[in-house]
JSON list of C-alpha atoms in Angstrom, two decimals:
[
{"chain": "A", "resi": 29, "resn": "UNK", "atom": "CA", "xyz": [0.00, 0.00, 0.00]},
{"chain": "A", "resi": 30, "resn": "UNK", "atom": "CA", "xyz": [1.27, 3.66, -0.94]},
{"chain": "A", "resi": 31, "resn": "UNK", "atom": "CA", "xyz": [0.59, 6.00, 1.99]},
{"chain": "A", "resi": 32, "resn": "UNK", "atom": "CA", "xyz": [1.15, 9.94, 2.38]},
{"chain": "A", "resi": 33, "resn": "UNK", "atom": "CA", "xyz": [0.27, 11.89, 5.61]},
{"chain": "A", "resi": 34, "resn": "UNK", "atom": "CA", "xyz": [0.58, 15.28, 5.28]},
{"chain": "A", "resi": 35, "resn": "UNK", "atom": "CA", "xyz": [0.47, 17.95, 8.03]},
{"chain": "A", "resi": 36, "resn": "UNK", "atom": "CA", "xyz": [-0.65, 21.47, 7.99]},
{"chain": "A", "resi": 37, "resn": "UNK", "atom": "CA", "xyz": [1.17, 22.21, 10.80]},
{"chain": "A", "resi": 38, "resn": "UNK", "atom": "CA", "xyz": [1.39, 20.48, 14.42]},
{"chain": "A", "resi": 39, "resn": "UNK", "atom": "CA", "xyz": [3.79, 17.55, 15.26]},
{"chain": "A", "resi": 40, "resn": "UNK", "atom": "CA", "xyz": [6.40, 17.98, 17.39]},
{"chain": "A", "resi": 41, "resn": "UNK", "atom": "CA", "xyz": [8.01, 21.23, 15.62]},
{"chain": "A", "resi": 42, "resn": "UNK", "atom": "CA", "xyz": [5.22, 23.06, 16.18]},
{"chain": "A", "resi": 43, "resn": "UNK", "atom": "CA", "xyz": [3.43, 21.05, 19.53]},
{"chain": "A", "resi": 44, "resn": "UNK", "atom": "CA", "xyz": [6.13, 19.47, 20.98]},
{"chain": "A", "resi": 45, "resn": "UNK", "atom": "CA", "xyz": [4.28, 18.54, 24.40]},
{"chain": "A", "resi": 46, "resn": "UNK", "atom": "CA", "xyz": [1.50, 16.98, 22.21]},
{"chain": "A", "resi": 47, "resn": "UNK", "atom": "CA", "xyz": [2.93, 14.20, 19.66]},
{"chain": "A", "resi": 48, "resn": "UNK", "atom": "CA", "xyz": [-0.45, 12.78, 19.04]},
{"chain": "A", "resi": 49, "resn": "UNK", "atom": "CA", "xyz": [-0.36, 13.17, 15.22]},
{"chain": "A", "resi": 50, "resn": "UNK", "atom": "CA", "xyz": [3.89, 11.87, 15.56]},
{"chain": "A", "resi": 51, "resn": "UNK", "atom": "CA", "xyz": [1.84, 9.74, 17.34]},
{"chain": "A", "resi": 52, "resn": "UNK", "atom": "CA", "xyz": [-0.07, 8.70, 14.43]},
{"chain": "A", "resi": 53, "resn": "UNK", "atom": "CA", "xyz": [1.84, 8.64, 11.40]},
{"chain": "A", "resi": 54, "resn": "UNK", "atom": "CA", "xyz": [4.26, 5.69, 13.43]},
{"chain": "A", "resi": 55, "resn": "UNK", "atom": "CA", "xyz": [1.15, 3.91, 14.02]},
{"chain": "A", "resi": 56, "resn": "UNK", "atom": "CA", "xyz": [0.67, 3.59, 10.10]},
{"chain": "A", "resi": 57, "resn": "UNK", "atom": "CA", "xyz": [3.90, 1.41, 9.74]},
{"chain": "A", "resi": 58, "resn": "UNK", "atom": "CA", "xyz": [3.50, -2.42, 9.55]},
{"chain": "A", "resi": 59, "resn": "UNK", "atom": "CA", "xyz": [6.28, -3.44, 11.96]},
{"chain": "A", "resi": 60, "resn": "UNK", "atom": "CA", "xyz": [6.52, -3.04, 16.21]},
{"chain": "A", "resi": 61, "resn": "UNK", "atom": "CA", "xyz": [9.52, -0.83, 15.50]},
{"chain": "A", "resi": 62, "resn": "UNK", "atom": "CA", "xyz": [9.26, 1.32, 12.68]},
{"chain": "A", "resi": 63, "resn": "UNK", "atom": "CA", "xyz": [12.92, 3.14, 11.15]},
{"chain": "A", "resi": 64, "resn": "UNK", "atom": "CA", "xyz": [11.78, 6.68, 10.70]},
{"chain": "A", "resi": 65, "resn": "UNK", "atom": "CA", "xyz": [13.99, 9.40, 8.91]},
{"chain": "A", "resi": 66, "resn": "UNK", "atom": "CA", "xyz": [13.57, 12.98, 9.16]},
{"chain": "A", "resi": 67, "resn": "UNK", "atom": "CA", "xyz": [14.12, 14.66, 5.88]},
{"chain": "A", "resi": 68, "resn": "UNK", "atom": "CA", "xyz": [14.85, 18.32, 7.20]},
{"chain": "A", "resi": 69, "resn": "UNK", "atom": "CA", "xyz": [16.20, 19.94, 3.86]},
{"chain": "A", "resi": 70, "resn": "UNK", "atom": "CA", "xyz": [13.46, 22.66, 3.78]},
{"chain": "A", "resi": 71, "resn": "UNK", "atom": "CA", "xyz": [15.34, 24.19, 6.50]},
{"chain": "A", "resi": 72, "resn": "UNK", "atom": "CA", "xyz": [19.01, 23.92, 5.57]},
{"chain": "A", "resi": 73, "resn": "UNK", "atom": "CA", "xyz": [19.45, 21.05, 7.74]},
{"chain": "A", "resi": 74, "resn": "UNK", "atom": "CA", "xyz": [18.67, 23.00, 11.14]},
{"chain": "A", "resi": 75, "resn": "UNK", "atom": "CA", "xyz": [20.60, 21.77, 14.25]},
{"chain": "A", "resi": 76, "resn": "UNK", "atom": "CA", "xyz": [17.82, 22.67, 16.57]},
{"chain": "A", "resi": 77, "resn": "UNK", "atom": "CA", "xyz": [15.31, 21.42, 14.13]},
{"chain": "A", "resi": 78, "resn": "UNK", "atom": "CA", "xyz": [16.85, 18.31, 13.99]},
{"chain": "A", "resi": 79, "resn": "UNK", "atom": "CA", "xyz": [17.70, 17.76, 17.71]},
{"chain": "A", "resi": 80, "resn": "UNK", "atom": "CA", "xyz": [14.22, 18.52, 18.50]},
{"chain": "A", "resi": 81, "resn": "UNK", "atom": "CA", "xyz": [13.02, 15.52, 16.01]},
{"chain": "A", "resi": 82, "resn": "UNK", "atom": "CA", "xyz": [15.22, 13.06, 18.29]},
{"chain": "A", "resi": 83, "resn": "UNK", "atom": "CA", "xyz": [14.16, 14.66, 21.26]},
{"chain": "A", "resi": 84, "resn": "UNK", "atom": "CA", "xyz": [10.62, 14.04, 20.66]},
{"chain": "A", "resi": 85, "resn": "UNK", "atom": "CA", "xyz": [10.87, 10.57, 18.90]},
{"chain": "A", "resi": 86, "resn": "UNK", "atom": "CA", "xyz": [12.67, 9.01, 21.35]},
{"chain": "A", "resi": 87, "resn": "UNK", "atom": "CA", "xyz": [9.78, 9.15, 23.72]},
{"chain": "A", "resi": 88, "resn": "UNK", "atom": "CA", "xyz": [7.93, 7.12, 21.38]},
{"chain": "A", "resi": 89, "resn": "UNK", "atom": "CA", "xyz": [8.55, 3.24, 19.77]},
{"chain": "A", "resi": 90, "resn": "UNK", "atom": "CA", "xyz": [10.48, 3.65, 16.88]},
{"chain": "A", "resi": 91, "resn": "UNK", "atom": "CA", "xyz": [14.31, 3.72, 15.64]},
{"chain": "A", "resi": 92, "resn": "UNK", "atom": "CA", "xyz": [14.96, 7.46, 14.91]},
{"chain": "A", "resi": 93, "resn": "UNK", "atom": "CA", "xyz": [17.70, 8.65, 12.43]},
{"chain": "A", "resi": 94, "resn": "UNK", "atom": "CA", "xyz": [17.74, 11.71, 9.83]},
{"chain": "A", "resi": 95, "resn": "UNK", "atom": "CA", "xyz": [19.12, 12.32, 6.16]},
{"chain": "A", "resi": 96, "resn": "UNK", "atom": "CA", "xyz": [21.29, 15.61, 5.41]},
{"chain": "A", "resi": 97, "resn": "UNK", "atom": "CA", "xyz": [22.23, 16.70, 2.07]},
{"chain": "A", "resi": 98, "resn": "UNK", "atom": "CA", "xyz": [24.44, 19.53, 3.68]},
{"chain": "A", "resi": 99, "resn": "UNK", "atom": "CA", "xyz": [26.78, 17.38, 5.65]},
{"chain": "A", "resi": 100, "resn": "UNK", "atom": "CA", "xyz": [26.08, 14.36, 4.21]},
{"chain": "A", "resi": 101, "resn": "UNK", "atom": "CA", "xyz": [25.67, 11.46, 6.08]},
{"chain": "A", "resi": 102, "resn": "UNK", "atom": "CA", "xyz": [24.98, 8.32, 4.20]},
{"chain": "A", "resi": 103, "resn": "UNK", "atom": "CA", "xyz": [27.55, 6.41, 1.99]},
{"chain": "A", "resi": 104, "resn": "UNK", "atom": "CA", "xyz": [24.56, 5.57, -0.83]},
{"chain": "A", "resi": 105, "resn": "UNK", "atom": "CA", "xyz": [21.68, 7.85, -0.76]},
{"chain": "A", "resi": 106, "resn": "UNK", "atom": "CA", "xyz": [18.92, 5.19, -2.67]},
{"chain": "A", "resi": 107, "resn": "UNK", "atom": "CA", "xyz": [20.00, 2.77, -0.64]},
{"chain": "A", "resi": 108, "resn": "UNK", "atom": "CA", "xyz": [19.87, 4.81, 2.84]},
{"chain": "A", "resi": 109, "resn": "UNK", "atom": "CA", "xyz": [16.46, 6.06, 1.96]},
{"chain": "A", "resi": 110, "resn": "UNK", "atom": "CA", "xyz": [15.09, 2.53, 1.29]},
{"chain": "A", "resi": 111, "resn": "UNK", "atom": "CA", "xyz": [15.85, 0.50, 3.84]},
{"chain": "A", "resi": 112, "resn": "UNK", "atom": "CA", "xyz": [13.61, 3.12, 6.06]},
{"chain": "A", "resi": 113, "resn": "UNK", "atom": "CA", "xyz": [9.64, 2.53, 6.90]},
{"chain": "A", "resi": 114, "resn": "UNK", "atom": "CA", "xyz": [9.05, 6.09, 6.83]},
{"chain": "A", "resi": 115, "resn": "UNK", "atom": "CA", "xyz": [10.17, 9.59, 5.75]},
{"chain": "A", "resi": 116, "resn": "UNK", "atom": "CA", "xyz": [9.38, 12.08, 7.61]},
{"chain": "A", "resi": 117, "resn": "UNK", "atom": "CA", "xyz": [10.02, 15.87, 5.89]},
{"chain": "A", "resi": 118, "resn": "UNK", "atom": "CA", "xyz": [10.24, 19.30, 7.19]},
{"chain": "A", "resi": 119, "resn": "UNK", "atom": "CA", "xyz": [8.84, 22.08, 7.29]},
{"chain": "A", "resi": 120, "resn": "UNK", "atom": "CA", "xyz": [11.14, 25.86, 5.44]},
{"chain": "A", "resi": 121, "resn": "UNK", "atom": "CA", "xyz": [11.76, 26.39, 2.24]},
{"chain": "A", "resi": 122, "resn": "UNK", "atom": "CA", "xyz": [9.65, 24.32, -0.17]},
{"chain": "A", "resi": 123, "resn": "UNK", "atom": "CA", "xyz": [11.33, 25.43, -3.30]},
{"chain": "A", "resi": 124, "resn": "UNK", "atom": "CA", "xyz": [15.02, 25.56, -2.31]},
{"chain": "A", "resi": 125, "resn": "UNK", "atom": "CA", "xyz": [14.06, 21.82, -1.12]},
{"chain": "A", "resi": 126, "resn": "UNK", "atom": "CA", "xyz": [12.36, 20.65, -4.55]},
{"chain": "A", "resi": 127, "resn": "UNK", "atom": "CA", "xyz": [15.79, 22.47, -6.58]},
{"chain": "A", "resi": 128, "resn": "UNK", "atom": "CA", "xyz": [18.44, 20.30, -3.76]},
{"chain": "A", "resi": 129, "resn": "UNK", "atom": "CA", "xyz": [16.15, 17.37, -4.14]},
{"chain": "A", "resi": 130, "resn": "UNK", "atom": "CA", "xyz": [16.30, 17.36, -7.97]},
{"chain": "A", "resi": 131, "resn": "UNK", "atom": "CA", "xyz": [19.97, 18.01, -7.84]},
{"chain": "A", "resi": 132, "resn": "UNK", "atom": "CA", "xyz": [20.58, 14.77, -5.46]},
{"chain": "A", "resi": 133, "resn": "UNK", "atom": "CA", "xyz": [17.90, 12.68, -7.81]},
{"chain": "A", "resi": 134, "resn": "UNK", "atom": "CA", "xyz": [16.26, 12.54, -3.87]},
{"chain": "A", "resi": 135, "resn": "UNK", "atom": "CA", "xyz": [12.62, 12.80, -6.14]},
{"chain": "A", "resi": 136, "resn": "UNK", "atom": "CA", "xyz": [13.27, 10.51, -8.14]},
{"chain": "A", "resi": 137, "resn": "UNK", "atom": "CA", "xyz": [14.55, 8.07, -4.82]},
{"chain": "A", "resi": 138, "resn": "UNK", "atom": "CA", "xyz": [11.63, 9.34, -3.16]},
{"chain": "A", "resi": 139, "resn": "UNK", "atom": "CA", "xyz": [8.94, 8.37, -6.00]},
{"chain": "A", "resi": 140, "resn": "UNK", "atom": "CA", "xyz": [10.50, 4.43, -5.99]},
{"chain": "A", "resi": 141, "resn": "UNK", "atom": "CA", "xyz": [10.35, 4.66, -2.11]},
{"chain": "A", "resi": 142, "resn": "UNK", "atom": "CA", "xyz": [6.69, 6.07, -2.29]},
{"chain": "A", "resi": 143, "resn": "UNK", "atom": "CA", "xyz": [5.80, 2.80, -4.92]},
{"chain": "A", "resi": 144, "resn": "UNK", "atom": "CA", "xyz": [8.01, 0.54, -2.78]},
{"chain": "A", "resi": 145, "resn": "UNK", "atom": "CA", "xyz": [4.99, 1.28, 0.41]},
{"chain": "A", "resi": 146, "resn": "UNK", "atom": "CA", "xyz": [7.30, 3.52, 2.49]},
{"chain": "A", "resi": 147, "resn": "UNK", "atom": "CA", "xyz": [5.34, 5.90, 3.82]},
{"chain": "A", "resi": 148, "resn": "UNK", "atom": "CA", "xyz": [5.33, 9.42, 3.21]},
{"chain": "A", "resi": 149, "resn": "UNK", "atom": "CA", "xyz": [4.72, 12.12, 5.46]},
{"chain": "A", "resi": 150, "resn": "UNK", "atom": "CA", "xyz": [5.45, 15.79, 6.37]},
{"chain": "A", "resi": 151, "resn": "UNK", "atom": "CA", "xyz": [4.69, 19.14, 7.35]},
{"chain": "A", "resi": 152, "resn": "UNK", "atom": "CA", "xyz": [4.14, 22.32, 5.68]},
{"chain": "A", "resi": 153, "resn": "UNK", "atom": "CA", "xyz": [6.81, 22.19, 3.11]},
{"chain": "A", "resi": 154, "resn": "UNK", "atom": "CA", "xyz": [6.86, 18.50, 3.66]},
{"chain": "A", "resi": 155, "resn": "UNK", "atom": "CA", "xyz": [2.77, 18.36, 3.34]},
{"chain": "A", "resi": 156, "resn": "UNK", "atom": "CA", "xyz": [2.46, 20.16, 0.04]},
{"chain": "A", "resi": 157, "resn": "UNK", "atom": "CA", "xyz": [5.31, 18.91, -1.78]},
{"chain": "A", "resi": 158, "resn": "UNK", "atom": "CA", "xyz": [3.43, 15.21, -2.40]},
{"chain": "A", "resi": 159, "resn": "UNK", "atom": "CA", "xyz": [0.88, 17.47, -4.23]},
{"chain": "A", "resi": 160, "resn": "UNK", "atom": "CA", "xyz": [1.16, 18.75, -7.69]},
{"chain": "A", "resi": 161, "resn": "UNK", "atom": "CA", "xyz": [0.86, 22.36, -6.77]},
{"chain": "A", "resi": 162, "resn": "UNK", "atom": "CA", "xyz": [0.82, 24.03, -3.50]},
{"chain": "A", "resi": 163, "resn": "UNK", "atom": "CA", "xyz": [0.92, 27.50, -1.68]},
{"chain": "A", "resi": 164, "resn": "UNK", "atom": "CA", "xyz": [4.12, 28.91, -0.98]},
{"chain": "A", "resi": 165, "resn": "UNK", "atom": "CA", "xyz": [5.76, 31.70, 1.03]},
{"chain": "A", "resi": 166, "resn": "UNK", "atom": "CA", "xyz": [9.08, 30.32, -0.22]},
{"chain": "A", "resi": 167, "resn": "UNK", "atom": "CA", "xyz": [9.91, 33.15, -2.86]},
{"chain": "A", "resi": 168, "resn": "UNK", "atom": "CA", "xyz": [10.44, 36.84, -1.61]},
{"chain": "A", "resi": 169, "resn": "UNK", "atom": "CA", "xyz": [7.74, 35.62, 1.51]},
{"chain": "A", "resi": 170, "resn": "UNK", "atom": "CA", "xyz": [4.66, 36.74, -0.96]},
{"chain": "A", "resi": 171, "resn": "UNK", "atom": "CA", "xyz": [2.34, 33.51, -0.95]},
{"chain": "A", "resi": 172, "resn": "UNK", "atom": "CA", "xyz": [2.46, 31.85, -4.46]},
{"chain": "A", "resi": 173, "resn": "UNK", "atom": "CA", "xyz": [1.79, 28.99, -6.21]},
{"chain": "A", "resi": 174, "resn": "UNK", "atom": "CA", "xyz": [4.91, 26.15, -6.53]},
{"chain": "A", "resi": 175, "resn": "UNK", "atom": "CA", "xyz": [5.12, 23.33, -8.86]},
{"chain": "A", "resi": 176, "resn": "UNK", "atom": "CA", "xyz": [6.13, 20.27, -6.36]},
{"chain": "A", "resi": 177, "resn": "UNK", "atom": "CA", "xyz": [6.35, 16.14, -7.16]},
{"chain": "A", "resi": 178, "resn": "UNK", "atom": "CA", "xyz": [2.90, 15.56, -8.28]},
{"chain": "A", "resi": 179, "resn": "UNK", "atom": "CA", "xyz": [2.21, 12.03, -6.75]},
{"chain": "A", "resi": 180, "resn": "UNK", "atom": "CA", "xyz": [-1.41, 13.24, -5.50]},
{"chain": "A", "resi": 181, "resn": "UNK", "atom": "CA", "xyz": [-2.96, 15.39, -7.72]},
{"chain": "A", "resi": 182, "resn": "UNK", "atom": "CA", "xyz": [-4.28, 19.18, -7.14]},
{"chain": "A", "resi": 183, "resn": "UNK", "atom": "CA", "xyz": [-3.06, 21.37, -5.14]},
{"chain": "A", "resi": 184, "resn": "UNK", "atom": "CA", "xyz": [-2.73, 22.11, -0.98]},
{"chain": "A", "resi": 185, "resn": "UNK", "atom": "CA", "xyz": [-2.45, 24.85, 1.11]},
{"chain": "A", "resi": 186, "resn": "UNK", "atom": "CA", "xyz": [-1.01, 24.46, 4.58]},
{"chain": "A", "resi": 187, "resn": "UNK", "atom": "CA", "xyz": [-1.05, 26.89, 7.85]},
{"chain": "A", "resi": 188, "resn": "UNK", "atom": "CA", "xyz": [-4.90, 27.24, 6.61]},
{"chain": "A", "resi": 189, "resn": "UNK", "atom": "CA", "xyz": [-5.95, 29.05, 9.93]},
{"chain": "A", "resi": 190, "resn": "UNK", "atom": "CA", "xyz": [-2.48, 29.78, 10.96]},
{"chain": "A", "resi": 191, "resn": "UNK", "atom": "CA", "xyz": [-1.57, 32.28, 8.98]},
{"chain": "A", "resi": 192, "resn": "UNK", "atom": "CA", "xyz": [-3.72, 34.80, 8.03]},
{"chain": "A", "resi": 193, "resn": "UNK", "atom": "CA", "xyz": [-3.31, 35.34, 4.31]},
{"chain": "A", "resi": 194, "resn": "UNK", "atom": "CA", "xyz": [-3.29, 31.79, 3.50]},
{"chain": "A", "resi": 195, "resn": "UNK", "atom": "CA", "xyz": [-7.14, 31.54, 3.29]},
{"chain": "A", "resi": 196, "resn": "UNK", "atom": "CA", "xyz": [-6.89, 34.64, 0.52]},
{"chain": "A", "resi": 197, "resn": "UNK", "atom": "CA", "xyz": [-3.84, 33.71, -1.31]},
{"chain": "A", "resi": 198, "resn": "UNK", "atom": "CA", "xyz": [-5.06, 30.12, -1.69]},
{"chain": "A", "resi": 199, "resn": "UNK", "atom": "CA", "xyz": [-8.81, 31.09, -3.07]},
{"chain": "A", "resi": 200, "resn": "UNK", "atom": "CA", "xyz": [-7.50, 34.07, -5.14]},
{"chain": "A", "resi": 201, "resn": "UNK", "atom": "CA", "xyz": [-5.15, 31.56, -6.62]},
{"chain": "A", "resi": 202, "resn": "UNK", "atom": "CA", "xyz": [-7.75, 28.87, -7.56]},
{"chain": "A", "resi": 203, "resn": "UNK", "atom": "CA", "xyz": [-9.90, 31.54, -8.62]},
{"chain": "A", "resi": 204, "resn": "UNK", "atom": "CA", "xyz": [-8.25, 33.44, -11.22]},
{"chain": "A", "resi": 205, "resn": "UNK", "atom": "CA", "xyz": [-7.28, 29.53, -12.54]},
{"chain": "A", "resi": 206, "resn": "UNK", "atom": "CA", "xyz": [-3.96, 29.91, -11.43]},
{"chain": "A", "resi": 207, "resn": "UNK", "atom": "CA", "xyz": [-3.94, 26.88, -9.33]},
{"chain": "A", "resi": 208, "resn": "UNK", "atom": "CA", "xyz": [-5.76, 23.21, -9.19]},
{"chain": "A", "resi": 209, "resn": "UNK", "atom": "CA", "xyz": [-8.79, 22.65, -6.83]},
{"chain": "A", "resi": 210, "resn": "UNK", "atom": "CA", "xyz": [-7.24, 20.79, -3.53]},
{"chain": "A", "resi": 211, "resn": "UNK", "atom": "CA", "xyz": [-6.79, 20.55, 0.14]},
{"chain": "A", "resi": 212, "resn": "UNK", "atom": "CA", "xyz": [-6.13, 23.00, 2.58]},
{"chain": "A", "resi": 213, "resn": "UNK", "atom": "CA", "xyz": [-5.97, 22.13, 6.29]},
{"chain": "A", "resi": 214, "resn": "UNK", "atom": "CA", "xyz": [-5.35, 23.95, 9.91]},
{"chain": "A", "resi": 215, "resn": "UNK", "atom": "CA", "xyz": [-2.04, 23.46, 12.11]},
{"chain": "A", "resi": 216, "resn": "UNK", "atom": "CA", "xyz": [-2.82, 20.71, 13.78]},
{"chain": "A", "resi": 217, "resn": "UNK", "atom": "CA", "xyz": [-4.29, 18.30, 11.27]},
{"chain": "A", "resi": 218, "resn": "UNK", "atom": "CA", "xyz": [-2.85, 15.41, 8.50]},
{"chain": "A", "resi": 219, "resn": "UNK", "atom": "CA", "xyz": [-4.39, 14.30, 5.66]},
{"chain": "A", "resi": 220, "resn": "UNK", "atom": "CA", "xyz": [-3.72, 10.47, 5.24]},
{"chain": "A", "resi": 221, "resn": "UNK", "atom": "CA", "xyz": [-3.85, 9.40, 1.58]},
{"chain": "A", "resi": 222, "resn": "UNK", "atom": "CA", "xyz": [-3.94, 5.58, 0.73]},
{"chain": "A", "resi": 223, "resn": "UNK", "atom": "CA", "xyz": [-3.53, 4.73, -3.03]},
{"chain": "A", "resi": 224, "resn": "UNK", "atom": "CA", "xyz": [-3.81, 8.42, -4.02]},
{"chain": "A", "resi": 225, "resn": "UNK", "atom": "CA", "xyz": [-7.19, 8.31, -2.18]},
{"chain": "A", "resi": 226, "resn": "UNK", "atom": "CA", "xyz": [-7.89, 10.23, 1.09]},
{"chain": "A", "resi": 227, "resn": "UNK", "atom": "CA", "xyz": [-8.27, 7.89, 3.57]},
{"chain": "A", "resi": 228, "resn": "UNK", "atom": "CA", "xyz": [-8.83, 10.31, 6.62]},
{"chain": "A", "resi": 229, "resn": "UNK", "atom": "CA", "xyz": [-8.45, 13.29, 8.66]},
{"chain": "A", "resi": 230, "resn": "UNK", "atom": "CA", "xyz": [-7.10, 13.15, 11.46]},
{"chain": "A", "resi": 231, "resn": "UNK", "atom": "CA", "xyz": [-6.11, 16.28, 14.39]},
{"chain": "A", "resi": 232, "resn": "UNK", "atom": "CA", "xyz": [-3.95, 16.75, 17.20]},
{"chain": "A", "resi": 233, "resn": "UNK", "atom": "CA", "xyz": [-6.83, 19.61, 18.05]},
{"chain": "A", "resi": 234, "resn": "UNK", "atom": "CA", "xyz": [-10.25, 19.35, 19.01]},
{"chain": "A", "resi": 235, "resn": "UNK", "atom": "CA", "xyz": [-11.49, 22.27, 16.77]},
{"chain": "A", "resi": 236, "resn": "UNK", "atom": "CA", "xyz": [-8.80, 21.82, 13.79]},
{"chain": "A", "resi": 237, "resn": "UNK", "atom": "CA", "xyz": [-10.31, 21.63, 10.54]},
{"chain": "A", "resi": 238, "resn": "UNK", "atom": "CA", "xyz": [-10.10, 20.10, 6.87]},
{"chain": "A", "resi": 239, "resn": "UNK", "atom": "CA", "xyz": [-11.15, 21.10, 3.53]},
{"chain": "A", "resi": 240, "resn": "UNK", "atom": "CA", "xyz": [-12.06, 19.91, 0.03]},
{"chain": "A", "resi": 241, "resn": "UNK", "atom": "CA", "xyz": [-11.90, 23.44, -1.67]},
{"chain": "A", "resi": 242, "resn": "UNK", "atom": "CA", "xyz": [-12.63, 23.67, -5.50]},
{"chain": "A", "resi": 243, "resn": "UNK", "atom": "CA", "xyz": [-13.21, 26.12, -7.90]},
{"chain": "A", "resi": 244, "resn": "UNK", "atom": "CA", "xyz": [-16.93, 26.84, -10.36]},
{"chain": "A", "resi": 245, "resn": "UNK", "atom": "CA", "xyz": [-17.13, 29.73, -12.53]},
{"chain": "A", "resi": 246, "resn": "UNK", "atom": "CA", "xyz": [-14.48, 31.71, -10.64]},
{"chain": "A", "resi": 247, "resn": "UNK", "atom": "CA", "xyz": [-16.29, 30.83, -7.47]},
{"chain": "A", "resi": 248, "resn": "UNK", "atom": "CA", "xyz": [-14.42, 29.13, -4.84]},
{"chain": "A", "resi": 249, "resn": "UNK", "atom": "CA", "xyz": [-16.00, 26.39, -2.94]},
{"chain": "A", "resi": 250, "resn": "UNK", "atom": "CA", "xyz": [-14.96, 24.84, 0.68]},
{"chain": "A", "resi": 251, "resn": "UNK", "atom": "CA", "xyz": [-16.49, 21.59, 1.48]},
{"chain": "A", "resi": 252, "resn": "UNK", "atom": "CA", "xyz": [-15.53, 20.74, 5.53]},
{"chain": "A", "resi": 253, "resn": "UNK", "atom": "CA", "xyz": [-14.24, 17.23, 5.86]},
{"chain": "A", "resi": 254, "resn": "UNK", "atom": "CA", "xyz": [-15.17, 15.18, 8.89]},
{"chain": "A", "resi": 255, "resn": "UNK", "atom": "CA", "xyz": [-11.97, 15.26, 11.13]},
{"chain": "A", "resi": 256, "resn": "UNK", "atom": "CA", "xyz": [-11.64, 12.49, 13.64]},
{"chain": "A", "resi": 257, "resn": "UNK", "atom": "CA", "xyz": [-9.80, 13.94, 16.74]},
{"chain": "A", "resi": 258, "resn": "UNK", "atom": "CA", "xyz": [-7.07, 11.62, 17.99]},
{"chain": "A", "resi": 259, "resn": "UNK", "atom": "CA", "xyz": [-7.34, 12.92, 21.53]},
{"chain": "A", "resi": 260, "resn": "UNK", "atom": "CA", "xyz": [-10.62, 10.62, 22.44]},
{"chain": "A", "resi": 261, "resn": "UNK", "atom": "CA", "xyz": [-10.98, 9.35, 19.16]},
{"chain": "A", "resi": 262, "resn": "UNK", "atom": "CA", "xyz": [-14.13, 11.88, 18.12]},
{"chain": "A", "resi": 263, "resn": "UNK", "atom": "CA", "xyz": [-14.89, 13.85, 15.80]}
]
């Protein structure tokens, strides 16, 4: 089975007393112990970024280890990225990520890793890269639309109730037919795709929210997805 998660915000960069949707994505893996590597390229390989993702997976069952393309620290890149059970990418600069990436041949590594059944996930840059467009503040900080891998189709906008002019940027976007209809989700929630198909919605919040948002004669459209809260298991 080919499996994405992606986060608009929340895990333990942004919630790091609250792991619930860390939690989560672990849970997806078909073995007691799943090897899970943090991809953290979106952010230059951040020390603290990358000493807080041990910090908070060590509290929970897995074997922890990250990839960095700035002080690299594999010997074979295909063959470090396969032998994990999932890859878990970070959240900065989507397009500086999706130019090292290319440069590497990591998307090309990461497409045979996707088909292989490793699973996918990510936040904010690492959420909206798996789609074929997505909203990005990565060029000169004005919100814009980026080309990413394409192995869900549409489009998906992050930080959805975070940030105040994603909401805008994202419907005048789809609007003016400048981007595909999509997803766009608050901090706090993951979108867990199955075969391409959305499988669930799942929150570290009890009031975080999903959408379906599409686009009819210029008119953007937001249909609420049901959200199943993974603090009692409601929704």
């Amino acid at each position: 089975m080919r499996q994405i998660i992606a986060m608009g915000g929340g895990g333990f960069s942004m919630e790091p007393d609250n792991l619930l949707l860390d939690q989560y994505i672990l849970s997806q893996a078909h073995t007691d112990v799943p090897k899970i590597c943090f991809i953290p390229t979106a952010s230059g390989d951040a020390d603290n970024y990358i000493e807080r993702f041990y910090e908070a997976f060590e509290k929970l069952v897995c074997t922890s280890s990250h990839l960095s393309l700035f002080s690299q620290n594999f010997m074979n890149l295909k063959a470090y990225v396969m032998q994990q059970d999932i890859l878990y990418v970070g959240g900065g600069n989507t397009r500086n990520m999706l130019l090292l990436w290319k440069e590497w041949g990591l998307d090309t590594i990461l497409k045979a890793a996707y088909k292989k059944g490793i699973i996918l996930a990510g936040i904010s840059a690492g959420s909206l890269c798996w789609f074929e467009e997505g909203v990005t503040d990565s060029m000169n900080n004005n919100l814009s639309k980026i080309d990413c891998l394409g192995f869900l189709t549409g489009s998906n906008c992050p930080h959805y109730d975070g940030e105040s002019n994603r909401r805008p940027s994202y419907h005048e976007l789809m609007a003016s037919g400048k981007m595909k209809e999509g997803y766009a989700v608050d901090d706090g929630v993951a979108l867990h795709f199955k075969n391409e198909k959305l499988s669930a919605s799942v929150s570290s919040r009890p009031t975080a929210k999903a959408y379906a948002v599409n686009e009819k004669a210029s008119k953007v459209i937001e249909h609420e997805l049901p959200v199943t809260y993974l603090g009692d298991g409601k929704q």
